[in-house]
Every structure is written in structure tokens, then in C-alpha cells.
PDB file of C-alpha atoms in Angstrom:
ATOM      1  CA  GLY A 794       0.126 -20.458  23.325  1.00  0.00           C
ATOM      2  CA  GLN A 795      -2.108 -21.712  21.066  1.00  0.00           C
ATOM      3  CA  GLN A 796      -0.418 -23.905  18.347  1.00  0.00           C
ATOM      4  CA  VAL A 797      -0.464 -23.511  14.379  1.00  0.00           C
ATOM      5  CA  MET A 798      -0.403 -26.504  12.664  1.00  0.00           C
ATOM      6  CA  GLN A 799       1.469 -26.706   9.158  1.00  0.00           C
ATOM      7  CA  ILE A 800       1.627 -29.130   6.628  1.00  0.00           C
ATOM      8  CA  PRO A 801       3.744 -30.635   4.521  1.00  0.00           C
ATOM      9  CA  GLN A 802       7.515 -29.866   6.061  1.00  0.00           C
ATOM     10  CA  TYR A 803       8.961 -30.672   2.481  1.00  0.00           C
ATOM     11  CA  GLN A 804       7.636 -30.382  -0.484  1.00  0.00           C
ATOM     12  CA  HIS A 805       9.995 -31.131  -3.881  1.00  0.00           C
ATOM     13  CA  VAL A 806       8.133 -30.384  -6.837  1.00  0.00           C
ATOM     14  CA  GLN A 807       9.264 -29.970 -10.693  1.00  0.00           C
ATOM     15  CA  GLU A 808       8.993 -27.020 -12.259  1.00  0.00           C
ATOM     16  CA  GLY A 809       5.421 -26.055 -13.730  1.00  0.00           C
ATOM     17  CA  GLU A 810       4.056 -28.732 -10.888  1.00  0.00           C
ATOM     18  CA  ASP A 811       1.367 -26.750  -8.476  1.00  0.00           C
ATOM     19  CA  PHE A 812       2.310 -26.511  -4.889  1.00  0.00           C
ATOM     20  CA  THR A 813       0.373 -26.062  -1.903  1.00  0.00           C
ATOM     21  CA  THR A 814       0.780 -26.256   2.053  1.00  0.00           C
ATOM     22  CA  TYR A 815      -2.049 -25.852   4.675  1.00  0.00           C
ATOM     23  CA  CYS A 816      -2.311 -24.559   7.868  1.00  0.00           C
ATOM     24  CA  ASN A 817      -4.236 -26.141  10.543  1.00  0.00           C
ATOM     25  CA  SER A 818      -5.574 -24.937  14.228  1.00  0.00           C
ATOM     26  CA  SER A 819      -7.767 -26.660  16.566  1.00  0.00           C
ATOM     27  CA  THR A 820      -9.748 -23.224  17.570  1.00  0.00           C
ATOM     28  CA  THR A 821     -11.001 -20.563  15.550  1.00  0.00           C
ATOM     29  CA  LEU A 822      -8.078 -18.248  14.691  1.00  0.00           C
ATOM     30  CA  SER A 823      -9.112 -14.709  14.401  1.00  0.00           C
ATOM     31  CA  ASN A 824      -6.862 -14.102  11.603  1.00  0.00           C
ATOM     32  CA  ILE A 825      -4.248 -15.258   9.037  1.00  0.00           C
ATOM     33  CA  GLN A 826      -0.708 -14.677   7.815  1.00  0.00           C
ATOM     34  CA  TRP A 827       1.397 -15.774   5.137  1.00  0.00           C
ATOM     35  CA  TYR A 828       5.405 -15.236   4.646  1.00  0.00           C
ATOM     36  CA  LYS A 829       8.394 -16.053   2.533  1.00  0.00           C
ATOM     37  CA  GLN A 830      11.849 -16.942   3.581  1.00  0.00           C
ATOM     38  CA  ARG A 831      14.097 -17.096   0.860  1.00  0.00           C
ATOM     39  CA  PRO A 832      17.235 -19.452   1.581  1.00  0.00           C
ATOM     40  CA  GLY A 833      19.241 -17.404   3.213  1.00  0.00           C
ATOM     41  CA  GLY A 834      17.365 -14.561   3.918  1.00  0.00           C
ATOM     42  CA  HIS A 835      14.412 -13.517   6.744  1.00  0.00           C
ATOM     43  CA  PRO A 836      10.941 -14.328   6.142  1.00  0.00           C
ATOM     44  CA  VAL A 837       8.941 -11.362   4.568  1.00  0.00           C
ATOM     45  CA  PHE A 838       4.877 -11.360   4.743  1.00  0.00           C
ATOM     46  CA  LEU A 839       3.204 -12.335   1.949  1.00  0.00           C
ATOM     47  CA  ILE A 840      -0.732 -11.322   2.862  1.00  0.00           C
ATOM     48  CA  GLN A 841      -3.192 -11.642   5.531  1.00  0.00           C
ATOM     49  CA  LEU A 842      -6.421 -13.056   5.421  1.00  0.00           C
ATOM     50  CA  VAL A 843      -8.891 -12.206   7.998  1.00  0.00           C
ATOM     51  CA  LYS A 844     -12.651 -12.996   6.680  1.00  0.00           C
ATOM     52  CA  SER A 845     -14.108 -16.361   7.034  1.00  0.00           C
ATOM     53  CA  GLY A 846     -14.076 -18.204   3.549  1.00  0.00           C
ATOM     54  CA  GLU A 847     -12.132 -15.571   2.101  1.00  0.00           C
ATOM     55  CA  VAL A 848     -10.042 -16.095  -0.879  1.00  0.00           C
ATOM     56  CA  LYS A 849      -7.289 -13.465  -2.727  1.00  0.00           C
ATOM     57  CA  LYS A 850      -4.679 -13.843  -5.173  1.00  0.00           C
ATOM     58  CA  GLN A 851      -1.217 -12.547  -5.916  1.00  0.00           C
ATOM     59  CA  LYS A 852      -0.591 -13.935 -10.113  1.00  0.00           C
ATOM     60  CA  ARG A 853       0.483 -17.432  -9.022  1.00  0.00           C
ATOM     61  CA  LEU A 854      -0.243 -17.612  -5.698  1.00  0.00           C
ATOM     62  CA  THR A 855      -3.729 -18.215  -4.422  1.00  0.00           C
ATOM     63  CA  PHE A 856      -4.447 -17.722  -0.396  1.00  0.00           C
ATOM     64  CA  GLN A 857      -7.553 -18.968   1.602  1.00  0.00           C
ATOM     65  CA  PHE A 858      -9.115 -18.956   4.791  1.00  0.00           C
ATOM     66  CA  GLY A 859     -11.511 -21.671   5.745  1.00  0.00           C
ATOM     67  CA  GLU A 860     -15.029 -21.241   6.660  1.00  0.00           C
ATOM     68  CA  ALA A 861     -14.512 -21.635   9.965  1.00  0.00           C
ATOM     69  CA  LYS A 862     -11.727 -19.950  10.278  1.00  0.00           C
ATOM     70  CA  LYS A 863      -9.285 -22.569  11.474  1.00  0.00           C
ATOM     71  CA  ASN A 864      -7.177 -23.581   8.266  1.00  0.00           C
ATOM     72  CA  SER A 865      -5.445 -22.113   5.719  1.00  0.00           C
ATOM     73  CA  SER A 866      -4.078 -22.491   2.618  1.00  0.00           C
ATOM     74  CA  LEU A 867      -1.755 -21.602  -0.019  1.00  0.00           C
ATOM     75  CA  HIS A 868      -1.062 -22.241  -3.197  1.00  0.00           C
ATOM     76  CA  ILE A 869       0.811 -22.380  -6.539  1.00  0.00           C
ATOM     77  CA  THR A 870       0.206 -22.585  -9.046  1.00  0.00           C
ATOM     78  CA  ALA A 871       2.902 -23.891 -12.148  1.00  0.00           C
ATOM     79  CA  THR A 872       6.119 -23.757  -9.795  1.00  0.00           C
ATOM     80  CA  GLN A 873       9.053 -21.876 -10.907  1.00  0.00           C
ATOM     81  CA  THR A 874      12.643 -21.652  -9.611  1.00  0.00           C
ATOM     82  CA  THR A 875      12.188 -18.381  -8.235  1.00  0.00           C
ATOM     83  CA  ASP A 876       9.347 -19.727  -5.576  1.00  0.00           C
ATOM     84  CA  VAL A 877      11.930 -21.500  -3.477  1.00  0.00           C
ATOM     85  CA  GLY A 878      11.864 -21.101  -0.031  1.00  0.00           C
ATOM     86  CA  THR A 879       9.996 -21.757   2.737  1.00  0.00           C
ATOM     87  CA  TYR A 880       6.690 -20.571   3.234  1.00  0.00           C
ATOM     88  CA  PHE A 881       5.155 -19.661   7.198  1.00  0.00           C
ATOM     89  CA  CYS A 882       1.710 -19.296   8.226  1.00  0.00           C
ATOM     90  CA  ALA A 883       1.120 -17.572  11.352  1.00  0.00           C
ATOM     91  CA  GLY A 884      -1.932 -17.462  12.959  1.00  0.00           C
ATOM     92  CA  SER A 885      -4.000 -15.697  15.823  1.00  0.00           C
ATOM     93  CA  HIS A 886      -6.093 -16.804  18.861  1.00  0.00           C
ATOM     94  CA  ASN A 887      -7.137 -13.493  20.594  1.00  0.00           C
ATOM     95  CA  ASN A 888      -5.499 -10.673  18.064  1.00  0.00           C
ATOM     96  CA  ASN A 889      -2.730 -10.403  21.506  1.00  0.00           C
ATOM     97  CA  ASP A 890      -0.767 -12.886  19.744  1.00  0.00           C
ATOM     98  CA  MET A 891       0.502 -14.291  16.610  1.00  0.00           C
ATOM     99  CA  ARG A 892       2.308 -18.150  17.171  1.00  0.00           C
ATOM    100  CA  PHE A 893       4.180 -19.001  13.481  1.00  0.00           C
ATOM    101  CA  GLY A 894       3.499 -22.750  12.069  1.00  0.00           C
ATOM    102  CA  ALA A 895       6.734 -24.619  11.203  1.00  0.00           C
ATOM    103  CA  GLY A 896       6.499 -23.742   7.994  1.00  0.00           C
ATOM    104  CA  THR A 897       6.809 -26.141   4.456  1.00  0.00           C
ATOM    105  CA  ARG A 898       9.817 -25.995   2.553  1.00  0.00           C
ATOM    106  CA  LEU A 899       9.121 -25.644  -1.155  1.00  0.00           C
ATOM    107  CA  THR A 900      12.292 -27.009  -3.586  1.00  0.00           C
ATOM    108  CA  VAL A 901      11.146 -26.692  -7.118  1.00  0.00           C
ATOM    109  CA  LYS A 902      13.760 -28.852  -9.821  1.00  0.00           C
ATOM    110  CA  PRO A 903      14.171 -27.392 -13.097  1.00  0.00           C
TER     111      PRO A 903
ATOM    112  CA  GLY B1221      12.442   4.600   6.545  1.00  0.00           C
ATOM    113  CA  ALA B1222      14.882   2.068   6.522  1.00  0.00           C
ATOM    114  CA  GLY B1223      13.886  -1.765   8.465  1.00  0.00           C
ATOM    115  CA  VAL B1224      14.861  -3.586  10.936  1.00  0.00           C
ATOM    116  CA  SER B1225      18.088  -3.887  11.339  1.00  0.00           C
ATOM    117  CA  GLN B1226      19.994  -6.449  13.975  1.00  0.00           C
ATOM    118  CA  SER B1227      23.905  -6.254  15.328  1.00  0.00           C
ATOM    119  CA  PRO B1228      25.908  -8.015  15.112  1.00  0.00           C
ATOM    120  CA  SER B1229      25.365 -10.003  11.885  1.00  0.00           C
ATOM    121  CA  ASN B1230      27.209 -12.953  13.490  1.00  0.00           C
ATOM    122  CA  LYS B1231      28.782 -13.434  16.518  1.00  0.00           C
ATOM    123  CA  VAL B1232      30.880 -16.518  17.979  1.00  0.00           C
ATOM    124  CA  THR B1233      31.765 -17.099  21.110  1.00  0.00           C
ATOM    125  CA  GLU B1234      33.145 -20.156  23.395  1.00  0.00           C
ATOM    126  CA  LYS B1235      31.129 -22.119  25.823  1.00  0.00           C
ATOM    127  CA  GLY B1236      30.387 -20.343  28.955  1.00  0.00           C
ATOM    128  CA  LYS B1237      30.743 -16.780  28.091  1.00  0.00           C
ATOM    129  CA  ASP B1238      27.592 -14.075  27.557  1.00  0.00           C
ATOM    130  CA  VAL B1239      26.716 -12.257  24.623  1.00  0.00           C
ATOM    131  CA  GLU B1240      24.199  -9.318  23.722  1.00  0.00           C
ATOM    132  CA  LEU B1241      22.526  -9.356  20.436  1.00  0.00           C
ATOM    133  CA  ARG B1242      20.444  -6.163  18.969  1.00  0.00           C
ATOM    134  CA  CYS B1243      17.769  -4.875  17.552  1.00  0.00           C
ATOM    135  CA  ASP B1244      16.642  -1.975  15.942  1.00  0.00           C
ATOM    136  CA  PRO B1245      13.180  -1.709  14.724  1.00  0.00           C
ATOM    137  CA  ILE B1246      11.223   0.515  12.449  1.00  0.00           C
ATOM    138  CA  SER B1247      10.910   3.786  13.850  1.00  0.00           C
ATOM    139  CA  GLY B1248       7.665   4.368  15.301  1.00  0.00           C
ATOM    140  CA  HIS B1249       7.019  -0.039  15.390  1.00  0.00           C
ATOM    141  CA  THR B1250       5.147  -0.199  18.987  1.00  0.00           C
ATOM    142  CA  ALA B1251       5.522  -3.937  18.709  1.00  0.00           C
ATOM    143  CA  LEU B1252       8.677  -6.106  18.966  1.00  0.00           C
ATOM    144  CA  TYR B1253       9.844  -9.665  18.923  1.00  0.00           C
ATOM    145  CA  TRP B1254      12.771 -12.545  18.718  1.00  0.00           C
ATOM    146  CA  TYR B1255      12.629 -15.533  17.536  1.00  0.00           C
ATOM    147  CA  ARG B1256      15.403 -18.236  17.244  1.00  0.00           C
ATOM    148  CA  GLN B1257      15.675 -20.295  14.224  1.00  0.00           C
ATOM    149  CA  SER B1258      18.267 -23.214  14.536  1.00  0.00           C
ATOM    150  CA  LEU B1259      19.248 -24.419  10.607  1.00  0.00           C
ATOM    151  CA  GLY B1260      16.623 -25.821   8.338  1.00  0.00           C
ATOM    152  CA  GLN B1261      13.796 -24.906  11.223  1.00  0.00           C
ATOM    153  CA  GLY B1262      10.770 -23.316  11.620  1.00  0.00           C
ATOM    154  CA  LEU B1263      10.602 -20.089  13.700  1.00  0.00           C
ATOM    155  CA  GLU B1264      11.014 -20.590  17.790  1.00  0.00           C
ATOM    156  CA  PHE B1265       9.002 -17.241  19.230  1.00  0.00           C
ATOM    157  CA  LEU B1266      10.765 -16.344  22.350  1.00  0.00           C
ATOM    158  CA  ILE B1267       9.810 -13.054  23.571  1.00  0.00           C
ATOM    159  CA  TYR B1268       6.930  -9.820  22.510  1.00  0.00           C
ATOM    160  CA  PHE B1269       7.194  -6.610  23.890  1.00  0.00           C
ATOM    161  CA  GLN B1270       4.293  -4.204  23.092  1.00  0.00           C
ATOM    162  CA  GLY B1271       4.426  -0.740  23.647  1.00  0.00           C
ATOM    163  CA  ASN B1272       4.438  -0.065  27.662  1.00  0.00           C
ATOM    164  CA  SER B1273       2.930  -3.788  28.517  1.00  0.00           C
ATOM    165  CA  ALA B1274       3.974  -6.476  30.339  1.00  0.00           C
ATOM    166  CA  PRO B1275       6.330  -8.307  27.770  1.00  0.00           C
ATOM    167  CA  ASP B1276       5.863 -11.997  26.642  1.00  0.00           C
ATOM    168  CA  LYS B1277       8.342 -13.538  28.091  1.00  0.00           C
ATOM    169  CA  SER B1278       6.539 -17.131  27.891  1.00  0.00           C
ATOM    170  CA  GLY B1279       8.567 -18.463  24.700  1.00  0.00           C
ATOM    171  CA  LEU B1280      12.241 -17.861  26.704  1.00  0.00           C
ATOM    172  CA  PRO B1281      13.702 -21.662  26.768  1.00  0.00           C
ATOM    173  CA  SER B1282      15.350 -20.615  30.172  1.00  0.00           C
ATOM    174  CA  ASP B1283      16.708 -18.342  32.890  1.00  0.00           C
ATOM    175  CA  ARG B1284      19.800 -17.925  30.857  1.00  0.00           C
ATOM    176  CA  PHE B1285      17.924 -15.780  28.411  1.00  0.00           C
ATOM    177  CA  SER B1286      16.386 -12.374  28.843  1.00  0.00           C
ATOM    178  CA  ALA B1287      15.644  -9.445  27.102  1.00  0.00           C
ATOM    179  CA  GLU B1288      15.008  -5.748  27.717  1.00  0.00           C
ATOM    180  CA  ARG B1289      13.670  -2.844  25.556  1.00  0.00           C
ATOM    181  CA  THR B1290      14.935   0.704  26.515  1.00  0.00           C
ATOM    182  CA  GLY B1291      12.528   3.865  25.888  1.00  0.00           C
ATOM    183  CA  GLY B1292      10.359   1.869  23.741  1.00  0.00           C
ATOM    184  CA  SER B1293      12.581   1.404  20.889  1.00  0.00           C
ATOM    185  CA  VAL B1294      16.142  -0.740  21.228  1.00  0.00           C
ATOM    186  CA  SER B1295      15.871  -3.973  22.373  1.00  0.00           C
ATOM    187  CA  THR B1296      18.584  -6.457  23.510  1.00  0.00           C
ATOM    188  CA  LEU B1297      18.389  -9.834  23.810  1.00  0.00           C
ATOM    189  CA  THR B1298      21.228 -11.378  26.151  1.00  0.00           C
ATOM    190  CA  ILE B1299      22.330 -14.998  26.462  1.00  0.00           C
ATOM    191  CA  GLN B1300      24.530 -15.713  29.657  1.00  0.00           C
ATOM    192  CA  ARG B1301      26.612 -18.601  29.943  1.00  0.00           C
ATOM    193  CA  THR B1302      25.824 -19.832  26.608  1.00  0.00           C
ATOM    194  CA  GLN B1303      25.819 -23.009  25.349  1.00  0.00           C
ATOM    195  CA  GLN B1304      26.068 -25.417  22.135  1.00  0.00           C
ATOM    196  CA  GLU B1305      22.517 -25.723  22.021  1.00  0.00           C
ATOM    197  CA  ASP B1306      22.157 -22.171  21.621  1.00  0.00           C
ATOM    198  CA  SER B1307      23.828 -21.819  18.004  1.00  0.00           C
ATOM    199  CA  ALA B1308      21.276 -20.670  16.141  1.00  0.00           C
ATOM    200  CA  VAL B1309      20.003 -17.639  13.761  1.00  0.00           C
ATOM    201  CA  TYR B1310      17.842 -15.190  16.314  1.00  0.00           C
ATOM    202  CA  LEU B1311      15.836 -12.894  14.553  1.00  0.00           C
ATOM    203  CA  CYS B1312      13.902  -9.721  15.032  1.00  0.00           C
ATOM    204  CA  ALA B1313      11.070  -8.272  14.023  1.00  0.00           C
ATOM    205  CA  SER B1314       8.469  -5.164  14.718  1.00  0.00           C
ATOM    206  CA  SER B1315       5.212  -4.160  14.035  1.00  0.00           C
ATOM    207  CA  LEU B1316       3.401  -1.431  13.899  1.00  0.00           C
ATOM    208  CA  ALA B1317       0.894  -1.321  16.834  1.00  0.00           C
ATOM    209  CA  ARG B1318      -1.168  -4.733  17.263  1.00  0.00           C
ATOM    210  CA  ALA B1319      -0.015  -8.196  17.683  1.00  0.00           C
ATOM    211  CA  THR B1320      -1.665  -8.973  14.292  1.00  0.00           C
ATOM    212  CA  ASP B1321       0.012  -6.168  12.607  1.00  0.00           C
ATOM    213  CA  THR B1322       2.279  -6.813   9.928  1.00  0.00           C
ATOM    214  CA  GLN B1323       5.681  -8.154  10.592  1.00  0.00           C
ATOM    215  CA  TYR B1324       8.967  -6.568   9.138  1.00  0.00           C
ATOM    216  CA  PHE B1325      12.091  -8.703   9.851  1.00  0.00           C
ATOM    217  CA  GLY B1326      15.887  -8.076  10.539  1.00  0.00           C
ATOM    218  CA  PRO B1327      18.474  -9.405   8.738  1.00  0.00           C
ATOM    219  CA  GLY B1328      19.070 -11.910  11.927  1.00  0.00           C
ATOM    220  CA  THR B1329      22.433 -12.403  13.473  1.00  0.00           C
ATOM    221  CA  ARG B1330      23.993 -15.690  13.590  1.00  0.00           C
ATOM    222  CA  LEU B1331      24.971 -16.685  16.544  1.00  0.00           C
ATOM    223  CA  THR B1332      27.503 -19.861  17.195  1.00  0.00           C
ATOM    224  CA  VAL B1333      28.461 -21.215  20.195  1.00  0.00           C
ATOM    225  CA  LEU B1334      31.433 -23.643  20.008  1.00  0.00           C
TER     226      LEU B1334
END
């Protein structure tokens, strides 16, 4: 199946700094989902984006879907130690499958 | 209702042995996925079941891997003649109906092949 590329692979920040992870596809996505996996845990759904240019917020988290529906980002403002974990995007190209990106592992130094 | 459950939570086996991993999806969910996650790595798609359709087996790494889903509910992932490189956490997820519905993950089975 077609791949969804996610960068960066790792991100180390000082508590209070911002964090962004990016998800890209060479072809148009029908929708995109974001998941968070805490250390030792399993992925948990955060949000789904469907519309071109869509922006959704969850407290300090901002999710965007590009105008061309080929990229998406997750931005965390003023990171906290509770934000530690791996953030995965998952995209669908044809509504018949979802493919996960490789994930961005976030560590936060207190 | 209850979430996705998987058993066993941990499995240690010797190289060459066969193992079976079980997944109980959320009741009423027609879609079921298996993923493999090596330590510190991403989610490697293995297989996808959707209702009565033929499963998408495109992610299975070799013919030693197989999976079935009985009665549209419980699924079993079987690894024959296990190798050390099969050591990983095997995650199962289910979703309500479509491939694009939210996936709910189980806690995983940690497989160690000695």
C-alpha cells in the first residue's frame, strides 16, 4: 500500500518548549488520524481530520490538514512531561485502508 | 463494553516452535487489524479483516505468519517455526466498520523468541 511519511523520528525538548510532528503523503489522503502511545502502552486515538485545510484543537494540541490533503501536522504548545510518548499519524488514500507513519518519539526534559 | 483484549500478555518460546496469539475485539466491531511493533519502532501492518471480505494479507512478512478470524469476532495470529527476529509486541486493533473508523488497540502480546 501507499506510504505515509512522518518526521522527525525523535524530538527532545525542554519542558515548556513547543513541539511539532509532520505527516506527508505523495498522493491525496481521504482522511488522517492521529494517535498517541505512552511508553509501555498502546496507541490511543486522538483525532481525525477529513476536510481540506481543517484545523482542530484539543487544549494545547493543534492538528492541521493541508489544503491539498497531502500533509498534516500536530503541534503541542508549551510541552509538559505528560506529553511524553510516540505520536503516530495514520492516513487513508482510498477509504479502504489506513496506514500508519513511523511515529515521532517525544521526550520532555523537566 | 470492554475494550480489545489480547492473550497471552507475554509469551516466551524457543526458536522453531509455533505460537498462537489471540485477539478479542470490541463487540460489534467488524474490522480487525494486526500490527507488529519492535522495540522503539513504529507499527508494522500485518493483516486486516473487514466483515466477510477476503482479508488484506499484504503485510504478512513471510508464509510462516497466518491469521484467521472465526465467526467475525475472535482472531488468532499464528507464527510457525518462530525465529529470533519475530520477537516484538504484537498489537491487535478493532474498529466499528470501515477502514477509516477509529482503531481501538489492545494491550498487545510481547513475544520473545529465545
